[in-house]
Short mmCIF file of C-alpha atoms and ligand atoms in Angstrom, two decimals:
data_model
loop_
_atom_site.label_atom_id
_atom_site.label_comp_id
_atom_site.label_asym_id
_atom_site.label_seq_id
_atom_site.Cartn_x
_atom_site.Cartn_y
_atom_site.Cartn_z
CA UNK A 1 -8.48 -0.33 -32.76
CA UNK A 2 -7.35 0.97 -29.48
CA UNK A 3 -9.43 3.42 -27.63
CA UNK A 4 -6.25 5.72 -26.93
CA UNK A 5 -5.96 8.00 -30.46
CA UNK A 6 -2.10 8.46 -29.87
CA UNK A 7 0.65 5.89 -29.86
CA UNK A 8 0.08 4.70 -26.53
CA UNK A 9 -1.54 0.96 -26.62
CA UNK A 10 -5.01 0.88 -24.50
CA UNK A 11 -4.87 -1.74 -21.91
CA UNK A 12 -6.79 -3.85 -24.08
CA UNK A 13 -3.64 -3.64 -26.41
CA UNK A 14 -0.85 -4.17 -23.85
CA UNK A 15 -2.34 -6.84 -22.12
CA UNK A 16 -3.26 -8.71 -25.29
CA UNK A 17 0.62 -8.27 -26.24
CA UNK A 18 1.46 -10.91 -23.69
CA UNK A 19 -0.39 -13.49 -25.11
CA UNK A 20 2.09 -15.18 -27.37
CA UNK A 21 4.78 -18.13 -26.59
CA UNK A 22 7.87 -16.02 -28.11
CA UNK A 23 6.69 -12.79 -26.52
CA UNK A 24 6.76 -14.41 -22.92
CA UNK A 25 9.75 -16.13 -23.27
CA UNK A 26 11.30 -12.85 -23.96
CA UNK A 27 9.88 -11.15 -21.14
CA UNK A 28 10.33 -14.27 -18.92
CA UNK A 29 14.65 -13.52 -19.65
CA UNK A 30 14.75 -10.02 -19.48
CA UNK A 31 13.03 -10.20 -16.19
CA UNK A 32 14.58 -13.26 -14.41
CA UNK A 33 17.93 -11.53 -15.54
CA UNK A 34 16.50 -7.87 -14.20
CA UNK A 35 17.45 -6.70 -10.35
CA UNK A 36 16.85 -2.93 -10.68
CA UNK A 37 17.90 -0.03 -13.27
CA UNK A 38 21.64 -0.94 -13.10
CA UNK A 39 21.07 -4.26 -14.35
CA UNK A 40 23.32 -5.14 -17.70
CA UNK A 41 21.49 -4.86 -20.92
CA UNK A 42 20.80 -8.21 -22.35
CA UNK A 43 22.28 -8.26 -25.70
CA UNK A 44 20.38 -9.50 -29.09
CA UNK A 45 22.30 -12.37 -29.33
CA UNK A 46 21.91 -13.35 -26.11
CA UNK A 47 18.31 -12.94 -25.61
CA UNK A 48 17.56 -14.69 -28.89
CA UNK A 49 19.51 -17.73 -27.65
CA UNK A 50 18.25 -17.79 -24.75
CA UNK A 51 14.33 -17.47 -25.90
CA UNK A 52 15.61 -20.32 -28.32
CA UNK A 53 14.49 -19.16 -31.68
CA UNK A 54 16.40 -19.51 -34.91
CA UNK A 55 14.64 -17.77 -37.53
CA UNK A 56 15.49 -13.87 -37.29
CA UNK A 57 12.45 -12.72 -38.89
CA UNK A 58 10.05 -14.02 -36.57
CA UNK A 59 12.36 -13.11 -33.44
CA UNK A 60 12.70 -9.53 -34.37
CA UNK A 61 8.85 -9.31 -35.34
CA UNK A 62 7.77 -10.28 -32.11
CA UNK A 63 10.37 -8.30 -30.04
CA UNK A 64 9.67 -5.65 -32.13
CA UNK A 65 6.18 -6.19 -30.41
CA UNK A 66 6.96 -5.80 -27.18
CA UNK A 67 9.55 -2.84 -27.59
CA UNK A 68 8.13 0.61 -26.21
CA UNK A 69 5.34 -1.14 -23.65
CA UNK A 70 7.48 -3.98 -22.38
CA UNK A 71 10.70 -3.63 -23.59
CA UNK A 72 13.35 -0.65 -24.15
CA UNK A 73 16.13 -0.65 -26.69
CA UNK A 74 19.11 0.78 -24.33
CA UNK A 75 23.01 0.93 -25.02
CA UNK A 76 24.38 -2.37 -25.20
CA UNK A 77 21.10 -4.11 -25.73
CA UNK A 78 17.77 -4.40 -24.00
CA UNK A 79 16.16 -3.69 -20.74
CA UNK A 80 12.51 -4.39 -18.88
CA UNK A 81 10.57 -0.91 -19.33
CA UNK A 82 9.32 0.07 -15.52
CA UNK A 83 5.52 -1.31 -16.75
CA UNK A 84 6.75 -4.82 -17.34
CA UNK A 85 8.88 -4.72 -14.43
CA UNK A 86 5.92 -3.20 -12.25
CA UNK A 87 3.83 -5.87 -14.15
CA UNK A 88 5.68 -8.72 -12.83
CA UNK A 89 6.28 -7.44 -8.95
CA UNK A 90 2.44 -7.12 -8.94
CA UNK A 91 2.09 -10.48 -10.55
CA UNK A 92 4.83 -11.99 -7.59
CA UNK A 93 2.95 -10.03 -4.64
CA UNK A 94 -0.77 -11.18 -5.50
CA UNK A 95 0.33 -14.98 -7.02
CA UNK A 96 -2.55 -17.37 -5.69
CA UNK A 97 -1.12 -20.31 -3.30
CA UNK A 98 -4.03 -22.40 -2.02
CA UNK A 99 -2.05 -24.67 0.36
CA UNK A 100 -1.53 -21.26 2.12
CA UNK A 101 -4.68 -19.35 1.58
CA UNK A 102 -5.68 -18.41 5.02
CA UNK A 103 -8.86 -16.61 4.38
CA UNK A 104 -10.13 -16.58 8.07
CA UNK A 105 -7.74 -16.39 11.40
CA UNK A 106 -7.48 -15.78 15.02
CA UNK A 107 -5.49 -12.26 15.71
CA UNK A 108 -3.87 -12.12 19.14
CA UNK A 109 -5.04 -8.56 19.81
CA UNK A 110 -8.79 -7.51 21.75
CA UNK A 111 -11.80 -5.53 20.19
CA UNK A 112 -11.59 -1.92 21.45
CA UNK A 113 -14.82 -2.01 22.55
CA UNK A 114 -15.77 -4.97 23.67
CA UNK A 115 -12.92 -7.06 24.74
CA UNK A 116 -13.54 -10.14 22.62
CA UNK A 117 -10.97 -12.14 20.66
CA UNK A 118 -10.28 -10.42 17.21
CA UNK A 119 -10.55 -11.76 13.78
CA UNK A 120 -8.12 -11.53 10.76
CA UNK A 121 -9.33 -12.72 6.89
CA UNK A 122 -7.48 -12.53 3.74
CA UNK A 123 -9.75 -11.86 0.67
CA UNK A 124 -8.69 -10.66 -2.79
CA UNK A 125 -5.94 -8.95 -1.42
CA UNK A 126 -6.99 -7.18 1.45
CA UNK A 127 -6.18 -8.36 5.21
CA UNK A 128 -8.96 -7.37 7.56
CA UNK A 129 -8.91 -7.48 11.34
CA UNK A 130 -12.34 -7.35 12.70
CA UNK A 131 -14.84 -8.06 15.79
CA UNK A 132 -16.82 -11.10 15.15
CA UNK A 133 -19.23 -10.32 18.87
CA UNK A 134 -19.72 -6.47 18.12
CA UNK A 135 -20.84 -4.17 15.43
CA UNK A 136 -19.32 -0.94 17.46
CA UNK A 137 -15.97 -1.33 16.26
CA UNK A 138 -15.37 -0.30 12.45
CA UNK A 139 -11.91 -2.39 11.82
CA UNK A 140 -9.09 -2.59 9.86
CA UNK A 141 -8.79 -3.20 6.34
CA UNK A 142 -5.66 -2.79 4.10
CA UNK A 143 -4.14 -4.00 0.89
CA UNK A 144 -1.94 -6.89 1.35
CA UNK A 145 -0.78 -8.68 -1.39
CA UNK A 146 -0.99 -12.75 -0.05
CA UNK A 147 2.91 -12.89 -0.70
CA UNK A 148 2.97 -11.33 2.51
CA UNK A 149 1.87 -14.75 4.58
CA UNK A 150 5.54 -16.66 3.55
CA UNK A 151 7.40 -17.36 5.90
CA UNK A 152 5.03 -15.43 8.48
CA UNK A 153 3.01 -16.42 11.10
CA UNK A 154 -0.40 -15.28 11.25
CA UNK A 155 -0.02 -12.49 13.68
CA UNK A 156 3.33 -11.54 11.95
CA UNK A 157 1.27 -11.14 8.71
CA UNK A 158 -1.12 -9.01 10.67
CA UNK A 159 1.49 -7.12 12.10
CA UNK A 160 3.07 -6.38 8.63
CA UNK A 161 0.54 -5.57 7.39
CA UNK A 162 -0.65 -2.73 10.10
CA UNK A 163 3.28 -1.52 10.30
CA UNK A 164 2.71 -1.35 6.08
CA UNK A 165 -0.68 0.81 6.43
CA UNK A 166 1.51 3.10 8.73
CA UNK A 167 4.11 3.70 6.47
CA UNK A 168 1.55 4.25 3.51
CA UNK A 169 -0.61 6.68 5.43
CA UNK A 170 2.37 8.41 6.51
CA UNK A 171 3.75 8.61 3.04
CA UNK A 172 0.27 9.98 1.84
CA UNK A 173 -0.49 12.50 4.27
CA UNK A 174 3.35 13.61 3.14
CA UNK A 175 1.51 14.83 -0.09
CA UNK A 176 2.48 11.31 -2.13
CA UNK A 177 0.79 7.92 -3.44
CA UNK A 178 2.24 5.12 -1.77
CA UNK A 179 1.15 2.89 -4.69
CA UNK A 180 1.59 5.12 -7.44
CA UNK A 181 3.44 8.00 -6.67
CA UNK A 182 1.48 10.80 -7.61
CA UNK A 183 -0.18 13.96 -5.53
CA UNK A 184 -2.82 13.06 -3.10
CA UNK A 185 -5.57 15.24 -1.23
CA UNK A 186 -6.64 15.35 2.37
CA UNK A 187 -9.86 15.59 3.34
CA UNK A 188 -10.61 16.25 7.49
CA UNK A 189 -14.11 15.50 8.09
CA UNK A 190 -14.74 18.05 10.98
CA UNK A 191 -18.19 16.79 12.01
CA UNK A 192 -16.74 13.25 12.32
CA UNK A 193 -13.69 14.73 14.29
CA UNK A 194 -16.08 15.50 16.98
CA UNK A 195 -18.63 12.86 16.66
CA UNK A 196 -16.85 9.95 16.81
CA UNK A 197 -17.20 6.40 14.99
CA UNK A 198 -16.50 7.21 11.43
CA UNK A 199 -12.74 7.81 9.95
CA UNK A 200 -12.78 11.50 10.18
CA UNK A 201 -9.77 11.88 8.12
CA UNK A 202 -9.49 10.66 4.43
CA UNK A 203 -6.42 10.39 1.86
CA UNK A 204 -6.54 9.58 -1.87
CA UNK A 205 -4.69 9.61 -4.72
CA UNK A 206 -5.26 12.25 -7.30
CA UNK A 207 -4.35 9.51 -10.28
CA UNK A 208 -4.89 6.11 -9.06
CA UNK A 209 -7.91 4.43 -6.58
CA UNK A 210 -5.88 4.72 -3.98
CA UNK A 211 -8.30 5.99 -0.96
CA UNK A 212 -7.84 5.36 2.88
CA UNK A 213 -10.23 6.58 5.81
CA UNK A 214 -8.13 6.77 8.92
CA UNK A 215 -9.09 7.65 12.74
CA UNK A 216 -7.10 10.82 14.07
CA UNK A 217 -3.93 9.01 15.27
CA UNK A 218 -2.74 6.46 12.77
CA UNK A 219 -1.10 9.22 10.02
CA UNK A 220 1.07 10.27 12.86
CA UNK A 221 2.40 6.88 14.21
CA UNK A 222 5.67 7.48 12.22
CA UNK A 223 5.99 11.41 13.07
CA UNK A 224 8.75 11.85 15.69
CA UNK A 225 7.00 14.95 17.31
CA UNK A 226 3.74 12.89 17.85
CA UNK A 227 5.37 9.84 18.78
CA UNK A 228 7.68 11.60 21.61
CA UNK A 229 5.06 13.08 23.21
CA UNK A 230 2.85 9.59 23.27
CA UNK A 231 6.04 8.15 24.56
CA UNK A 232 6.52 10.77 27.08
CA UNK A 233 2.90 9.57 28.24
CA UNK A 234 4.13 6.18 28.63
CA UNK A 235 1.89 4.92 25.67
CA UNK A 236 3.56 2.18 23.48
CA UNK A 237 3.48 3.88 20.45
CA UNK A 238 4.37 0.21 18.75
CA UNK A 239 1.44 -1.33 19.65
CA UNK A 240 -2.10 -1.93 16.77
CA UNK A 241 -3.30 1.58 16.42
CA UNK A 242 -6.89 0.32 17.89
CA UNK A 243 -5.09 -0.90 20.90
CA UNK A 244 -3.86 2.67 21.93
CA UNK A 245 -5.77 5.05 24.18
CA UNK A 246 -8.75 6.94 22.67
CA UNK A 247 -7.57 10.11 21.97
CA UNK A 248 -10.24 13.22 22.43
CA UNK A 249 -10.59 16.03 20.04
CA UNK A 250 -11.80 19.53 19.56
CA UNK A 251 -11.59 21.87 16.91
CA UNK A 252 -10.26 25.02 18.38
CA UNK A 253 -10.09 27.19 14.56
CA UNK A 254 -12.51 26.38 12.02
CA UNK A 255 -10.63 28.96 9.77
CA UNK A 256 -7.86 27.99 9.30
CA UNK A 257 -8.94 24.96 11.20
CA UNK A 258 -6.87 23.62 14.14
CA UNK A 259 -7.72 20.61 15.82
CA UNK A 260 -6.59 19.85 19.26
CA UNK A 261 -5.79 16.63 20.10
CA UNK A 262 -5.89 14.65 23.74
CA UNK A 263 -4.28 11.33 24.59
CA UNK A 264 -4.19 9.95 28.39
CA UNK A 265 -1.87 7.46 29.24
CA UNK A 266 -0.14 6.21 32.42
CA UNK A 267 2.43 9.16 32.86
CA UNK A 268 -0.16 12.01 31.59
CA UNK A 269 -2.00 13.74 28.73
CA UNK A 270 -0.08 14.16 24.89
CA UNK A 271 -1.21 17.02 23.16
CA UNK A 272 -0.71 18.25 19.81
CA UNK A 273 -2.48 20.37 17.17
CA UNK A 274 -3.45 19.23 13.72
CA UNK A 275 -5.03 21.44 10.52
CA UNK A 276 -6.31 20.77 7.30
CA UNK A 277 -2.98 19.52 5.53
CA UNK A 278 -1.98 17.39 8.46
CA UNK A 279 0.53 18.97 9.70
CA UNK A 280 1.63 18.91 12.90
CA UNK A 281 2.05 21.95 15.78
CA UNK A 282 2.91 21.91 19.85
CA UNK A 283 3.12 18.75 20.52
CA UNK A 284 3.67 17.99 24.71
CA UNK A 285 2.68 16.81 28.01
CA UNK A 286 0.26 17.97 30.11
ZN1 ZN B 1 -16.19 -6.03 19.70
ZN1 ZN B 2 -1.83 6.55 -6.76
#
């Protein structure tokens, strides 16, 4: 009844798997027992004593079940498969907790543009840091699942989660999904490059949704070339990407395109050169 004609279970399939006492209590061991792929197999016996169920017919039918989407028959006995394992770290990351939901917060940092007081929200698992007095500045918006508030102040949350976008974007523009691990494609928006207020540069995964608009600097924020020559400027290359100096751009090749980037800061002028793929050329002070 699946829509898949193969022998893979549609979603509908391996999510309706789950939804059986025996079935979970499997899961539930194999997973509180699982660290990583060099965890120890659980054996039959074990994992039948430990679910708690006697009668061999009905264990085996309902393992048998699971085996293949959730479970894997390995030497020695059995293991998590990666989606059930995946499955539950997603499950961990986004777990409601309303005595810590903080859906709307005060974010020591200052709008670009106009100076005021920023403001962070949490909403179905994105943390946002925006300008409540002006419409000029665009934001920041990331996935961050709300396991990320414990045991973290506000700002600290914020902070993770912009040091997190960094790493992703970095990982992405290195040709890879963050999220899901497969290819992704640039696109550099040239008119925007030049123009100003929209994220000229976009990044998104050729399997999975996901998709991230970024302004010219914030790929680069983990490339040692870029972030010497920022330092050498005496810019603090640590600080929220929207609290660093505007940097200026000009497309010096359309074909192959080059894009020459400017960034003023107390000890002088970082300059580097960008094209299509993101890479990075001649990078130095001026
Ligand atoms: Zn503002
Ligand atoms: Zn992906």
């Amino acid at each position: 009844m699946g829509d898949d004609p193969g022998e893979q279970p549609s979603m509908r399939e391996a999510f309706a798997l789950l939804g059986h006492d025996i079935r979970l209590d499997i899961l539930v061991v194999l997973l509180d027992e699982w660290v990583a792929a060099y965890t120890e197999p659980t054996t039959y016996a074990e994992l039948m004593d430990a679910v708690g169920v006697s009668d061999s017919g009905k264990f085996n039918y309902h393992l048998g079940r699971l085996h293949g989407t959730y479970v894997e028959k390995v030497d020695g006995g059995y293991v998590p498969t990666a989606a059930a394992t995946a499955l539950y770290r997603a499950v961990v990351a986004h777990r409601p907790d309303r005595a810590r939901d903080r859906t709307q917060f005060e974010v020591d940092s200052e709008c670009p543009r106009c100076g005021a007081r920023l403001v962070g929200t949490h909403e179905r698992g994105f943390l946002s840091v925006d300008c409540e007095s002006c419409d000029d500045w665009l934001g920041f918006s990331y996935p961050f699942p709300g396991n990320g508030f414990r045991g973290r102040t506000d700002d600290e949350a914020v902070r993770a989660a912009h040091g997190r976008c960094k790493q992703h974007l970095g990982v992405a523009r290195s040709g890879q999904c963050p999220f899901c691990a497969a290819t992704t494609t640039i696109e550099v928006e040239r008119d925007a490059i030049v123009a100003g207020n929209e994220p000229p540069i976009e990044i998104r995964c050729d399997s999975c949704s996901f998709h991230v608009g970024s302004h010219v600097l914030f790929p680069f924020l983990l490339d040692p070339d870029v972030t010497a020559v920022l330092s050498d400027a005496g810019i603090d290359v640590e600080r929220y990407e929207w609290e660093l100096p505007e940097p200026t751009t000009r497309v010096t090749s359309q074909e192959p395109l080059r894009i020459h980037v400017e960034v003023d800061g107390p000890d002088g002028t970082a300059t580097f050169v960008i094209d299509d793929r993101l890479d990075v050329s001649s990078g130095r002070l001026e």
